[in-house]
mmCIF file of C-alpha atoms and ligand atoms in Angstrom:
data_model
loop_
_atom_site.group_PDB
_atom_site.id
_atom_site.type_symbol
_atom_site.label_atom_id
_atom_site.label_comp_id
_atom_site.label_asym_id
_atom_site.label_seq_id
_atom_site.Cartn_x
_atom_site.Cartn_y
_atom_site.Cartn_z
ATOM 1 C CA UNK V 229 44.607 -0.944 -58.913
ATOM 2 C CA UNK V 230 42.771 -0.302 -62.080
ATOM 3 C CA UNK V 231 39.451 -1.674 -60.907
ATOM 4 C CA UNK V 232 40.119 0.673 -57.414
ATOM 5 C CA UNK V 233 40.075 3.618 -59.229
ATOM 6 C CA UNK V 234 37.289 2.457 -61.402
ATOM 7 C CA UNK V 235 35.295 2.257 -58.269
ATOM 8 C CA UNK V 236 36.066 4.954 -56.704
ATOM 9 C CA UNK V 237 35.293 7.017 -59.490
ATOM 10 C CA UNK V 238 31.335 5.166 -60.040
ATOM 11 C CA UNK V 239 31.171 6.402 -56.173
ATOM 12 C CA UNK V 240 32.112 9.446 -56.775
ATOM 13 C CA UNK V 241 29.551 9.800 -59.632
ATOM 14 C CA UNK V 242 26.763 8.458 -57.310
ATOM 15 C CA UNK V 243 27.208 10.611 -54.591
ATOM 16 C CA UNK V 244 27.187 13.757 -56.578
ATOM 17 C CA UNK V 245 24.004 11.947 -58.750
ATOM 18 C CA UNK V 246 22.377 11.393 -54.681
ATOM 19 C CA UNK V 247 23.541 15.099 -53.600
ATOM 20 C CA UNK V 248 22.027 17.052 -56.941
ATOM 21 C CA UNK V 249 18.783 14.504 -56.236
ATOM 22 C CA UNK V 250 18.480 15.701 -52.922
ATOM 23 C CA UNK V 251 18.774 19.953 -53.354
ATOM 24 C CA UNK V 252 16.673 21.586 -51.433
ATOM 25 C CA UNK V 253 15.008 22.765 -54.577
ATOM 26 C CA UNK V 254 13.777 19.901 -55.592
ATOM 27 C CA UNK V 255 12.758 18.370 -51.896
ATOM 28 C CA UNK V 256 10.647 21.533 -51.632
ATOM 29 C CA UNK V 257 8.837 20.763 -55.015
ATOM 30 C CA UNK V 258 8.659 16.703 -53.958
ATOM 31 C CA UNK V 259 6.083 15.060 -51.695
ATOM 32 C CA UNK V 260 7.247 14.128 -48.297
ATOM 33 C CA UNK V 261 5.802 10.885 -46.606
ATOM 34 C CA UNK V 262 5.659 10.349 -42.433
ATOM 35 C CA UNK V 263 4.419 7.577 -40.698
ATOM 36 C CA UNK V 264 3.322 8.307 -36.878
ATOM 37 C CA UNK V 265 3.254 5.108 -34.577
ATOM 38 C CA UNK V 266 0.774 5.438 -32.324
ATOM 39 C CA UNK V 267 -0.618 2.143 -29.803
ATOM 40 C CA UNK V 268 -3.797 0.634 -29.866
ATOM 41 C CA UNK V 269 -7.307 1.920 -31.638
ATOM 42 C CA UNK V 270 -8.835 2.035 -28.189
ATOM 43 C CA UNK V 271 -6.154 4.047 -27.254
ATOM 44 C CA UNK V 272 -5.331 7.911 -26.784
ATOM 45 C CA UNK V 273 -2.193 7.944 -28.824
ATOM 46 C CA UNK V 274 -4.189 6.681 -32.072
ATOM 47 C CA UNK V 275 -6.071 9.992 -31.339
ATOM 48 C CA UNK V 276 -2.708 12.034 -30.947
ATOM 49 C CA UNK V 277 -1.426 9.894 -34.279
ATOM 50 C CA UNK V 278 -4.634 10.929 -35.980
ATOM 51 C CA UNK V 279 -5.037 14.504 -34.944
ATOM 52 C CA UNK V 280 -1.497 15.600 -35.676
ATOM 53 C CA UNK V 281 -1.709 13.983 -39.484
ATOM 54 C CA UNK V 282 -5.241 15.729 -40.073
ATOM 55 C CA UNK V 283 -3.308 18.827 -39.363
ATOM 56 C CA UNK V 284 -0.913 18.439 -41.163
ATOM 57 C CA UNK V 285 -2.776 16.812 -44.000
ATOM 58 C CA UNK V 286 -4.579 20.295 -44.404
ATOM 59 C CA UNK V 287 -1.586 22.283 -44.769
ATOM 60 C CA UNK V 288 -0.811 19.844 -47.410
ATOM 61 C CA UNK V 289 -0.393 22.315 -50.461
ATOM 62 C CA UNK V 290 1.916 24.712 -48.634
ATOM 63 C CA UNK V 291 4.349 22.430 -47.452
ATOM 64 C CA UNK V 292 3.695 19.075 -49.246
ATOM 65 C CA UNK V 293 3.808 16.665 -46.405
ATOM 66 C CA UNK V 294 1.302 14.011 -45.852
ATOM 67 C CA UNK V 295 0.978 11.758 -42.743
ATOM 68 C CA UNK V 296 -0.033 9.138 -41.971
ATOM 69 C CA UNK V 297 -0.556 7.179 -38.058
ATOM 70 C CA UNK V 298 -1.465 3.386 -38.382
ATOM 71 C CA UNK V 299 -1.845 1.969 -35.068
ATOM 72 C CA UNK V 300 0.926 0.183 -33.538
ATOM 73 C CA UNK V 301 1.952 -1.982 -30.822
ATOM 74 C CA UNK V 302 2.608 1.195 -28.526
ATOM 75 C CA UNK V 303 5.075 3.297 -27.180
ATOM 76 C CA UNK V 304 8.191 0.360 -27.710
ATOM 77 C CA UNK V 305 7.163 -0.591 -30.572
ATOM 78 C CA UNK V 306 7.096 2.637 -31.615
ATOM 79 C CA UNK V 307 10.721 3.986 -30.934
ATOM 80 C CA UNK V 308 12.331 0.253 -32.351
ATOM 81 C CA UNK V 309 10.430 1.564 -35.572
ATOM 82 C CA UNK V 310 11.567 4.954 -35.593
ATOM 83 C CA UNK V 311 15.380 3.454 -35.038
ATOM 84 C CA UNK V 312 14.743 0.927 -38.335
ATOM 85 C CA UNK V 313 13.493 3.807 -40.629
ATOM 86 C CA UNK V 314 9.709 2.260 -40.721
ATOM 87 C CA UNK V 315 8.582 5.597 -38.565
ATOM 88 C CA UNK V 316 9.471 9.037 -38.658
ATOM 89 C CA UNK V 317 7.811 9.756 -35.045
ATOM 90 C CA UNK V 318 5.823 8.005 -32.855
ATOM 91 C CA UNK V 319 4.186 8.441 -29.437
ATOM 92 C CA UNK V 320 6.279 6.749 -26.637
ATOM 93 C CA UNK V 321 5.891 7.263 -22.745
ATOM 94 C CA UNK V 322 8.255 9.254 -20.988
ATOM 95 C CA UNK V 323 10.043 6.258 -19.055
ATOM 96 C CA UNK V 324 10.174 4.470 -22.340
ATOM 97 C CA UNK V 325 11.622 7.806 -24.367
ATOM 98 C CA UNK V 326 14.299 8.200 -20.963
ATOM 99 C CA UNK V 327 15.438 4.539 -20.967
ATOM 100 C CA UNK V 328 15.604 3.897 -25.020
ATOM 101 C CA UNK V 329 17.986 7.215 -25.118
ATOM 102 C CA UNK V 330 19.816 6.179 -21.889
ATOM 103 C CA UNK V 331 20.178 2.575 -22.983
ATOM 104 C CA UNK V 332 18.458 1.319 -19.801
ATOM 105 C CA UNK V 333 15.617 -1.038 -18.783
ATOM 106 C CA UNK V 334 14.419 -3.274 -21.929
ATOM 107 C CA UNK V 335 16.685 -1.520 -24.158
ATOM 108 C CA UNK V 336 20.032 -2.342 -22.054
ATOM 109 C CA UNK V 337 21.227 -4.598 -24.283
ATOM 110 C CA UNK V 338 20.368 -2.021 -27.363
ATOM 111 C CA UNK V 339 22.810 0.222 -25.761
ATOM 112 C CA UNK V 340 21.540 3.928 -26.003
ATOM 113 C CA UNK V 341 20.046 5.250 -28.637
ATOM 114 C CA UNK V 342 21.655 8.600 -29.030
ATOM 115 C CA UNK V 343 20.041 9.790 -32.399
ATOM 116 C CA UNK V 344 16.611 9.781 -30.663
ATOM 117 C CA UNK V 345 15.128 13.208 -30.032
ATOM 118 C CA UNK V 346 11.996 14.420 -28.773
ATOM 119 C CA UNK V 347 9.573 16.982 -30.307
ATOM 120 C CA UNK V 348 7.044 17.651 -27.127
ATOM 121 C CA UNK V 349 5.386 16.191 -24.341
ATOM 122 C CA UNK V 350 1.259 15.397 -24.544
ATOM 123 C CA UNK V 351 -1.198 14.387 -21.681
ATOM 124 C CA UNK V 352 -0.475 12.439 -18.522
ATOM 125 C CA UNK V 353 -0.679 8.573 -17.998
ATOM 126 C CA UNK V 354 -1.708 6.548 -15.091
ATOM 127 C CA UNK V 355 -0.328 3.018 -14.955
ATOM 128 C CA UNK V 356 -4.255 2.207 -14.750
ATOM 129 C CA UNK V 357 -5.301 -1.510 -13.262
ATOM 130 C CA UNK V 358 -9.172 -2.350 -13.941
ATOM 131 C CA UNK V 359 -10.165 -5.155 -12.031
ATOM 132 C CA UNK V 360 -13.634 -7.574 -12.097
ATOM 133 C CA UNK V 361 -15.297 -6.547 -8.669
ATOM 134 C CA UNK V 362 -16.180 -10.659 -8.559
ATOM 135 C CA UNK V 363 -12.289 -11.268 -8.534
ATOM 136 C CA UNK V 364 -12.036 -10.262 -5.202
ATOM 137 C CA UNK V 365 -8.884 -7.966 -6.307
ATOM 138 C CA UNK V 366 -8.621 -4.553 -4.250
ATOM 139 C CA UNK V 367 -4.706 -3.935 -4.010
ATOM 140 C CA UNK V 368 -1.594 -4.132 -6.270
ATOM 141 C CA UNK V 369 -0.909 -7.089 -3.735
ATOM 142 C CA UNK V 370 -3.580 -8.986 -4.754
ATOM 143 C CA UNK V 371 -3.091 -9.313 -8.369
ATOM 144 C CA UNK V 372 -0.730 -12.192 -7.071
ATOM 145 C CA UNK V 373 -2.491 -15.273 -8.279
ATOM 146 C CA UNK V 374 -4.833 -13.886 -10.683
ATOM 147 C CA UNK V 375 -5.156 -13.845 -14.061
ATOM 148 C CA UNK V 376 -3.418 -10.646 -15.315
ATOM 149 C CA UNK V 377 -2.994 -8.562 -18.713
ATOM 150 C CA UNK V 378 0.327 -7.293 -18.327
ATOM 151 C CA UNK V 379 0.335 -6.229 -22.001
ATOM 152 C CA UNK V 380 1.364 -7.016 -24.883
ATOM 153 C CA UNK V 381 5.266 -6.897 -25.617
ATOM 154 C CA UNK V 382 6.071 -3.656 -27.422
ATOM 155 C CA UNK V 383 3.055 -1.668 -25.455
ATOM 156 C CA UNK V 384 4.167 0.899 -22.516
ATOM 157 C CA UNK V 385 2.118 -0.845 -20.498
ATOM 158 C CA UNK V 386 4.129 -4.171 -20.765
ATOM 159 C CA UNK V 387 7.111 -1.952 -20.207
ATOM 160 C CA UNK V 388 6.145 -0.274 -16.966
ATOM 161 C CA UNK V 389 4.471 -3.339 -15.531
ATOM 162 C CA UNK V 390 7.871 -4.921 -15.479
ATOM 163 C CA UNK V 391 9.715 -2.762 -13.713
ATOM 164 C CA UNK V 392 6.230 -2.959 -11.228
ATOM 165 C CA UNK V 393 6.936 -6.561 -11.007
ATOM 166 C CA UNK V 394 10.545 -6.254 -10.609
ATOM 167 C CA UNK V 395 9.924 -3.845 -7.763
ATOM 168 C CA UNK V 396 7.757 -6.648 -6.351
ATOM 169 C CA UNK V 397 9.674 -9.275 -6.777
ATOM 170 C CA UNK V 398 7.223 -10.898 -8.625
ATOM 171 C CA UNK V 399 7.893 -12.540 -12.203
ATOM 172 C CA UNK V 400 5.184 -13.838 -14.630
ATOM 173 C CA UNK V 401 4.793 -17.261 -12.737
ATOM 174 C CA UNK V 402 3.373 -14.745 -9.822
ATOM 175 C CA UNK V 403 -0.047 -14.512 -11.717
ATOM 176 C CA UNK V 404 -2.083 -17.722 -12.368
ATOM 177 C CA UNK V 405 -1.903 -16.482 -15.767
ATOM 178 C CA UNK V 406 0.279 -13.764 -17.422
ATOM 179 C CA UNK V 407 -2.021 -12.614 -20.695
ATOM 180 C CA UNK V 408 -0.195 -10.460 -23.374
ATOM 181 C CA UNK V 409 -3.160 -9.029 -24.904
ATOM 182 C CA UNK V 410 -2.857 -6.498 -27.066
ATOM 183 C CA UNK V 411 -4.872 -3.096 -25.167
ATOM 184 C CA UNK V 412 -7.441 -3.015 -27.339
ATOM 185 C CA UNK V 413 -8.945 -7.124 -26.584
ATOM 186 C CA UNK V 414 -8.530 -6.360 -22.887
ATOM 187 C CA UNK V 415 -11.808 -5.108 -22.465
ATOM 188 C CA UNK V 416 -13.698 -7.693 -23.859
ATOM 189 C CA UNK V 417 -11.145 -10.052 -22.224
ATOM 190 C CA UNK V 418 -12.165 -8.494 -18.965
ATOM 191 C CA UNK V 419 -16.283 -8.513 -19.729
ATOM 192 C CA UNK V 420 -15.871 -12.165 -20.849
ATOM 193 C CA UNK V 421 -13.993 -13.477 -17.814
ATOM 194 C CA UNK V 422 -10.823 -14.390 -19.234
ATOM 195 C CA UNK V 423 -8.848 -12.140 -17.443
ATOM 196 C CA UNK V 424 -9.319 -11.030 -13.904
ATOM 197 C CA UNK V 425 -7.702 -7.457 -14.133
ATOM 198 C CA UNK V 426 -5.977 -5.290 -17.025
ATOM 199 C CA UNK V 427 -3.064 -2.693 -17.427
ATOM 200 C CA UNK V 428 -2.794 0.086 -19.263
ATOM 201 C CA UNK V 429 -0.773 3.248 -19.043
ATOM 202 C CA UNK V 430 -3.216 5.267 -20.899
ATOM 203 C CA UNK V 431 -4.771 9.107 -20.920
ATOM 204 C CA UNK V 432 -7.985 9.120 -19.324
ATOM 205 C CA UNK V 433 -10.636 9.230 -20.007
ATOM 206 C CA UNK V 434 -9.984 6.631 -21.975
ATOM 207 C CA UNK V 435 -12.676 4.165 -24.142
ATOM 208 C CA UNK V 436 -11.369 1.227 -23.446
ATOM 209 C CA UNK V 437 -11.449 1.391 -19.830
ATOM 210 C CA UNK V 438 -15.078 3.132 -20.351
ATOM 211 C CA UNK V 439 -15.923 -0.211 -22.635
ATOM 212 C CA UNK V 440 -14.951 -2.797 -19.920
ATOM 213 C CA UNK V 441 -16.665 -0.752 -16.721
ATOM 214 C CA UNK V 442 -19.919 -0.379 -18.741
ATOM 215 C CA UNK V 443 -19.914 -3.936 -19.662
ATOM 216 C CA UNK V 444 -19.119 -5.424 -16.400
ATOM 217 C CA UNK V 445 -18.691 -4.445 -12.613
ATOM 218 C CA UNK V 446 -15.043 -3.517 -12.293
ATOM 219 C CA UNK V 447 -13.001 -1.060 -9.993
ATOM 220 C CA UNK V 448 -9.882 0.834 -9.996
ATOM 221 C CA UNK V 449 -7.069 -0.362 -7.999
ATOM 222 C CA UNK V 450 -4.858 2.350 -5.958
ATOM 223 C CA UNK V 451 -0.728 1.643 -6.850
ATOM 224 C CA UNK V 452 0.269 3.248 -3.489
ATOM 225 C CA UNK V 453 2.507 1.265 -1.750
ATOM 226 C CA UNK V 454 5.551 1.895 -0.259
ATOM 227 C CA UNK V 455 7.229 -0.026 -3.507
ATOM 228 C CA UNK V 456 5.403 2.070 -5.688
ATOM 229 C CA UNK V 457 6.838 5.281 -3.588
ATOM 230 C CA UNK V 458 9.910 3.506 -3.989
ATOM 231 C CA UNK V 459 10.272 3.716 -7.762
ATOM 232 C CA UNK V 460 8.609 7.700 -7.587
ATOM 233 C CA UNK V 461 11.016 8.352 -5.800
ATOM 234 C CA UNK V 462 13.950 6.557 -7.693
ATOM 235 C CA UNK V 463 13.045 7.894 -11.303
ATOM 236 C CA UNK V 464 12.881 11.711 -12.272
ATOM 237 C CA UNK V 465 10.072 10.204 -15.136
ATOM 238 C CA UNK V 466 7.666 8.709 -12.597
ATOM 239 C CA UNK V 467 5.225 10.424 -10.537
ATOM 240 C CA UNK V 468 1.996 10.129 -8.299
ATOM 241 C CA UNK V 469 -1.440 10.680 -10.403
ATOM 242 C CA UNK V 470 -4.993 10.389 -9.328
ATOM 243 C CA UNK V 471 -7.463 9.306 -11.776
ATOM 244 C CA UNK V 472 -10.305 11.351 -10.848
ATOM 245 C CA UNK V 473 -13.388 9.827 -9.291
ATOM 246 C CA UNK V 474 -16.715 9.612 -11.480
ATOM 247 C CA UNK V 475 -14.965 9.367 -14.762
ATOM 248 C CA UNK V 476 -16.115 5.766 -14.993
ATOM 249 C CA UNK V 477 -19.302 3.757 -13.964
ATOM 250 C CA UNK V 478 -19.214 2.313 -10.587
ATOM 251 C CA UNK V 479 -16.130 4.499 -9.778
ATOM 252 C CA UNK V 480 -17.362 7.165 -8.320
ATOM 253 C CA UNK V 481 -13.736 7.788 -5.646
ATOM 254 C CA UNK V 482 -10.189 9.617 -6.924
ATOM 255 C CA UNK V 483 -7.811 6.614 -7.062
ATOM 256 C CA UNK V 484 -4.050 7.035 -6.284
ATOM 257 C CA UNK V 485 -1.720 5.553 -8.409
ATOM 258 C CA UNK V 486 1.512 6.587 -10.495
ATOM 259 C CA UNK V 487 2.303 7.562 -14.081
ATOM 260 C CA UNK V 488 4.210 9.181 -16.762
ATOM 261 C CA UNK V 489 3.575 11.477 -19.570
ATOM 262 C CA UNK V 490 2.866 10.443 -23.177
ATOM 263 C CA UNK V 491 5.438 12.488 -25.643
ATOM 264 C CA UNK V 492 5.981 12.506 -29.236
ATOM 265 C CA UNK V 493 9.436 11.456 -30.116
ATOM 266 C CA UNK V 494 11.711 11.069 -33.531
ATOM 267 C CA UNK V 495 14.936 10.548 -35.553
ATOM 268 C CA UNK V 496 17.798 13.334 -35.548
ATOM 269 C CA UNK V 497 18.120 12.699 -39.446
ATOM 270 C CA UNK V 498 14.427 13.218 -39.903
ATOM 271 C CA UNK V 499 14.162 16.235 -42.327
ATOM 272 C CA UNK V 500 13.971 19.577 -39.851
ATOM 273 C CA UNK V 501 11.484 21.212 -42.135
ATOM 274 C CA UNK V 502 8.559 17.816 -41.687
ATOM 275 C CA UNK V 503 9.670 18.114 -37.874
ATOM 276 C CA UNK V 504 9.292 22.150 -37.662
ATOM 277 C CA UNK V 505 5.631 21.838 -40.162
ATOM 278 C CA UNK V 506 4.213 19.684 -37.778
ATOM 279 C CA UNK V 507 4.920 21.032 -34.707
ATOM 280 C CA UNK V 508 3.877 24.437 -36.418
ATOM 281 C CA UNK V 509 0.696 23.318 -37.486
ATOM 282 C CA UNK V 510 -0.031 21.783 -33.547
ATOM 283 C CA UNK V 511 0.969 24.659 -32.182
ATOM 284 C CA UNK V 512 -0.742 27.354 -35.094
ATOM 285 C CA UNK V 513 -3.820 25.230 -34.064
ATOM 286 C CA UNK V 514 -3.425 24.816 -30.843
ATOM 287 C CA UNK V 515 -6.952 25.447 -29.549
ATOM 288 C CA UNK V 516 -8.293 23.273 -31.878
ATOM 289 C CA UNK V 517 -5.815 20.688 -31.331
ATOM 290 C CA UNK V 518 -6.756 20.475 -27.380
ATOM 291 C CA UNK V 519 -10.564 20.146 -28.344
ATOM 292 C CA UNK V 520 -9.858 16.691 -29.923
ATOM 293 C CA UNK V 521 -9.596 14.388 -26.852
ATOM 294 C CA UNK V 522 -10.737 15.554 -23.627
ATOM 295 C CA UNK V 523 -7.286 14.366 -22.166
ATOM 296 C CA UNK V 524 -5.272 17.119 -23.956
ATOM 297 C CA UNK V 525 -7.939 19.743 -22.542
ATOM 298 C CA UNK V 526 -5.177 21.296 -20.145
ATOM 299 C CA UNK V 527 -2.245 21.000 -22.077
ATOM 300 C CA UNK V 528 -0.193 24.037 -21.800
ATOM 301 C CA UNK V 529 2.857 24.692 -24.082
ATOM 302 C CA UNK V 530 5.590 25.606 -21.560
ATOM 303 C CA UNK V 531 5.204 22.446 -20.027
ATOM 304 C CA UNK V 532 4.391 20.806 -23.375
ATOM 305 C CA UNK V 533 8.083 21.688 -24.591
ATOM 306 C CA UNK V 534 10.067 21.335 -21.121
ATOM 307 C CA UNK V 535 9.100 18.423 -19.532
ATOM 308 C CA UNK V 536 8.712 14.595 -19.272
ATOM 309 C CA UNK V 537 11.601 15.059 -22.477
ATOM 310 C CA UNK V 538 14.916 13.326 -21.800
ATOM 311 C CA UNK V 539 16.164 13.168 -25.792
ATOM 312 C CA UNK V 540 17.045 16.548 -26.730
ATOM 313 C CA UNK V 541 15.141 18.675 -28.622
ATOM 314 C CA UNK V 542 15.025 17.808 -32.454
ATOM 315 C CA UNK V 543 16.026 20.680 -34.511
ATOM 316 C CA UNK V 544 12.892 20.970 -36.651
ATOM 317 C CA UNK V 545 11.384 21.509 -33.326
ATOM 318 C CA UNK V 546 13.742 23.674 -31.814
ATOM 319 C CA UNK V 547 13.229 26.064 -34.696
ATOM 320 C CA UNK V 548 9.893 26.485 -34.354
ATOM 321 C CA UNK V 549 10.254 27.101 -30.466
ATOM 322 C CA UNK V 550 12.596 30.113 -30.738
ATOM 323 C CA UNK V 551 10.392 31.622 -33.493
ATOM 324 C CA UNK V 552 8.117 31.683 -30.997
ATOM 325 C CA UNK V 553 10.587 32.794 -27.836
ATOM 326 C CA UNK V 554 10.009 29.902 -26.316
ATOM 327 C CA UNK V 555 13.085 28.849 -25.485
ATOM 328 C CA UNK V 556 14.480 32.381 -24.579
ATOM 329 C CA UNK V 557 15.800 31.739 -21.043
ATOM 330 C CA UNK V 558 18.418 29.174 -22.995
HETATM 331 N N1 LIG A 1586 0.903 4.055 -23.132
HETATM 332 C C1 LIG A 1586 0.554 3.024 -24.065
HETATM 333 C C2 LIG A 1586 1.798 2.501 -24.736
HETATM 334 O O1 LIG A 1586 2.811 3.105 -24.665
HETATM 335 C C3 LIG A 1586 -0.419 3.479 -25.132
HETATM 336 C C4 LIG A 1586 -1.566 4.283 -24.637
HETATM 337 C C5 LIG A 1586 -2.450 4.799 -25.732
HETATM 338 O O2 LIG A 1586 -2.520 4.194 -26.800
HETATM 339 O O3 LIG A 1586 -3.063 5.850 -25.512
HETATM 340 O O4 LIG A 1586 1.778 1.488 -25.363
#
């Protein structure tokens, strides 16, 4: 009995010594750390990752925040790091922010992760298939027997390619060899021969499909088939996308094919003043901000905060989008 009180007096003691550590006073005066997981270095999201911490970085002395965006396995990776505390936000495609926050898809067993929340939406994403022009390859049907890239596990690309080969039929035994490559080897994968054709749901243009049509004759494949209408039409988060023609050597035609959208996604319990600074300092800068890739060069704000988000809203964010009267017709 003794002992009981004993400890539930030391508790007592601590949480008051973990409440007075954590006043707002002194976590205005203290530096703030946040990690941004981002995909590959080839990648667009390393660019978002980047861009959004050298923004932030400069407001530095007004708000004390520094960031920081290593690169990561991608958009699953990214969200099973935010839920174990190793990320404060990372980039994560729209089908992979819906089905983590909906407990569906890969993260079924996971059940749904309810604390997730979603800041704003960034560029489009074609599912994008490069294949060799010597492999013969000139239709989703034919990557049946081939030697494939279907991503490594933790990348978008891995995730979306599944549900292409569940809609299929088709399982990893389809391909004479399923490669899990991380995105940033396929290229040189592809140049070399190893691989016949390579995935990646990726912002275009994008370097490391410029790398691997530069280096070697390669094409685009179209993902229009009626099982690819199938899933468009089955998911809110999928939709048709063209990757326009002449963006890449020795593809000079718009191909069809489907995508997503690439958001930026984080924790409910991650401090709403980090979430409202950075999405303040985007937004301040916005101009600047779309300069830095040439995918983000139409990215328009509405849409930035309405769509392609299935999470709510975190608060940090919300903040900063009724300051702004964004959000008026709430
Ligand atoms: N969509 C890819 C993923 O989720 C990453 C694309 C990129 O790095 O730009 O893994």
């Amino acid at each position: 009995m003794k002992r009981h009180v004993f400890t539930a007096t030391a508790l007592t003691s601590a949480i008051i010594g973990a409440a007075s550590f954590a006043s707002p006073a002194m976590a205005e005066e203290e530096e703030q750390y946040i990690t941004i997981g981002t995909g590959g270095q080839t990648g667009v999201y390393y660019v978002v990752g980047q861009s959004v911490c050298r923004l932030v970085n400069r407001g530095n002395d007004e708000h004390n925040i520094r960031c920081n965006a290593p690169s990561t396995g991608g958009s699953v990776a990214n969200i099973n790091g935010i839920k174990s505390g190793e990320l404060e936000l990372g980039v994560a495609q729209s089908d992979v922010q819906y089905q983590a926050y909906n407990g569906e898809g890969q993260f079924e067993d996971d059940g749904a992760y309810e604390d997730l929340r979603a800041i704003f939406k960034i560029h489009g994403e074609p599912l994008t298939v490069l294949a060799r022009a010597d492999s013969g390859i000139e239709t989703l049907e034919d990557l049946a027997d081939k030697r494939v890239n279907i991503g490594n596990p933790g990348s978008g690309q891995r995730n979306t390619m599944e549900v292409v080969m569940d809609a299929m039929g088709w399982t990893t035994d389809t391909f004479a060899r399923a490669e899990q490559l991380e995105a940033a080897e396929q290229a040189a994968a592809l140049a070399d021969n190893n691989i016949d054709a390579m995935v990646y749901v990726v912002g275009h243009p994008n370097g490391s499909i410029q790398e691997a049509t530069t280096t070697v004759d390669s094409r685009l494949i179209p993902l229009d088939n009626e099982e690819i209408q199938g899933l468009i039409d089955e998911y809110p988060y999928y939709s048709q996308s063209v990757i326009p023609g002449g963006l890449y050597e020795g593809n000079p035609e718009d191909v069809t094919t489907f995508g997503v959208a690439a958001t930026l996604v984080t924790r409910a319990d991650v401090d709403d003043d980090v979430v409202y600074e950075t999405v303040k300092t985007v937004f301040d800068n916005f101009d600047r901000f779309k300069q830095l890739h040439p995918a983000f060069e139409n990215l328009d704000e509405q849409e930035m905060i309405s769509q392609g988000l299935s999470a709510p809203l975190h608060e940090g964010a919300k903040r900063y989008y009724e300051e702004r009267g964004w959000l008026d017709d709430e």
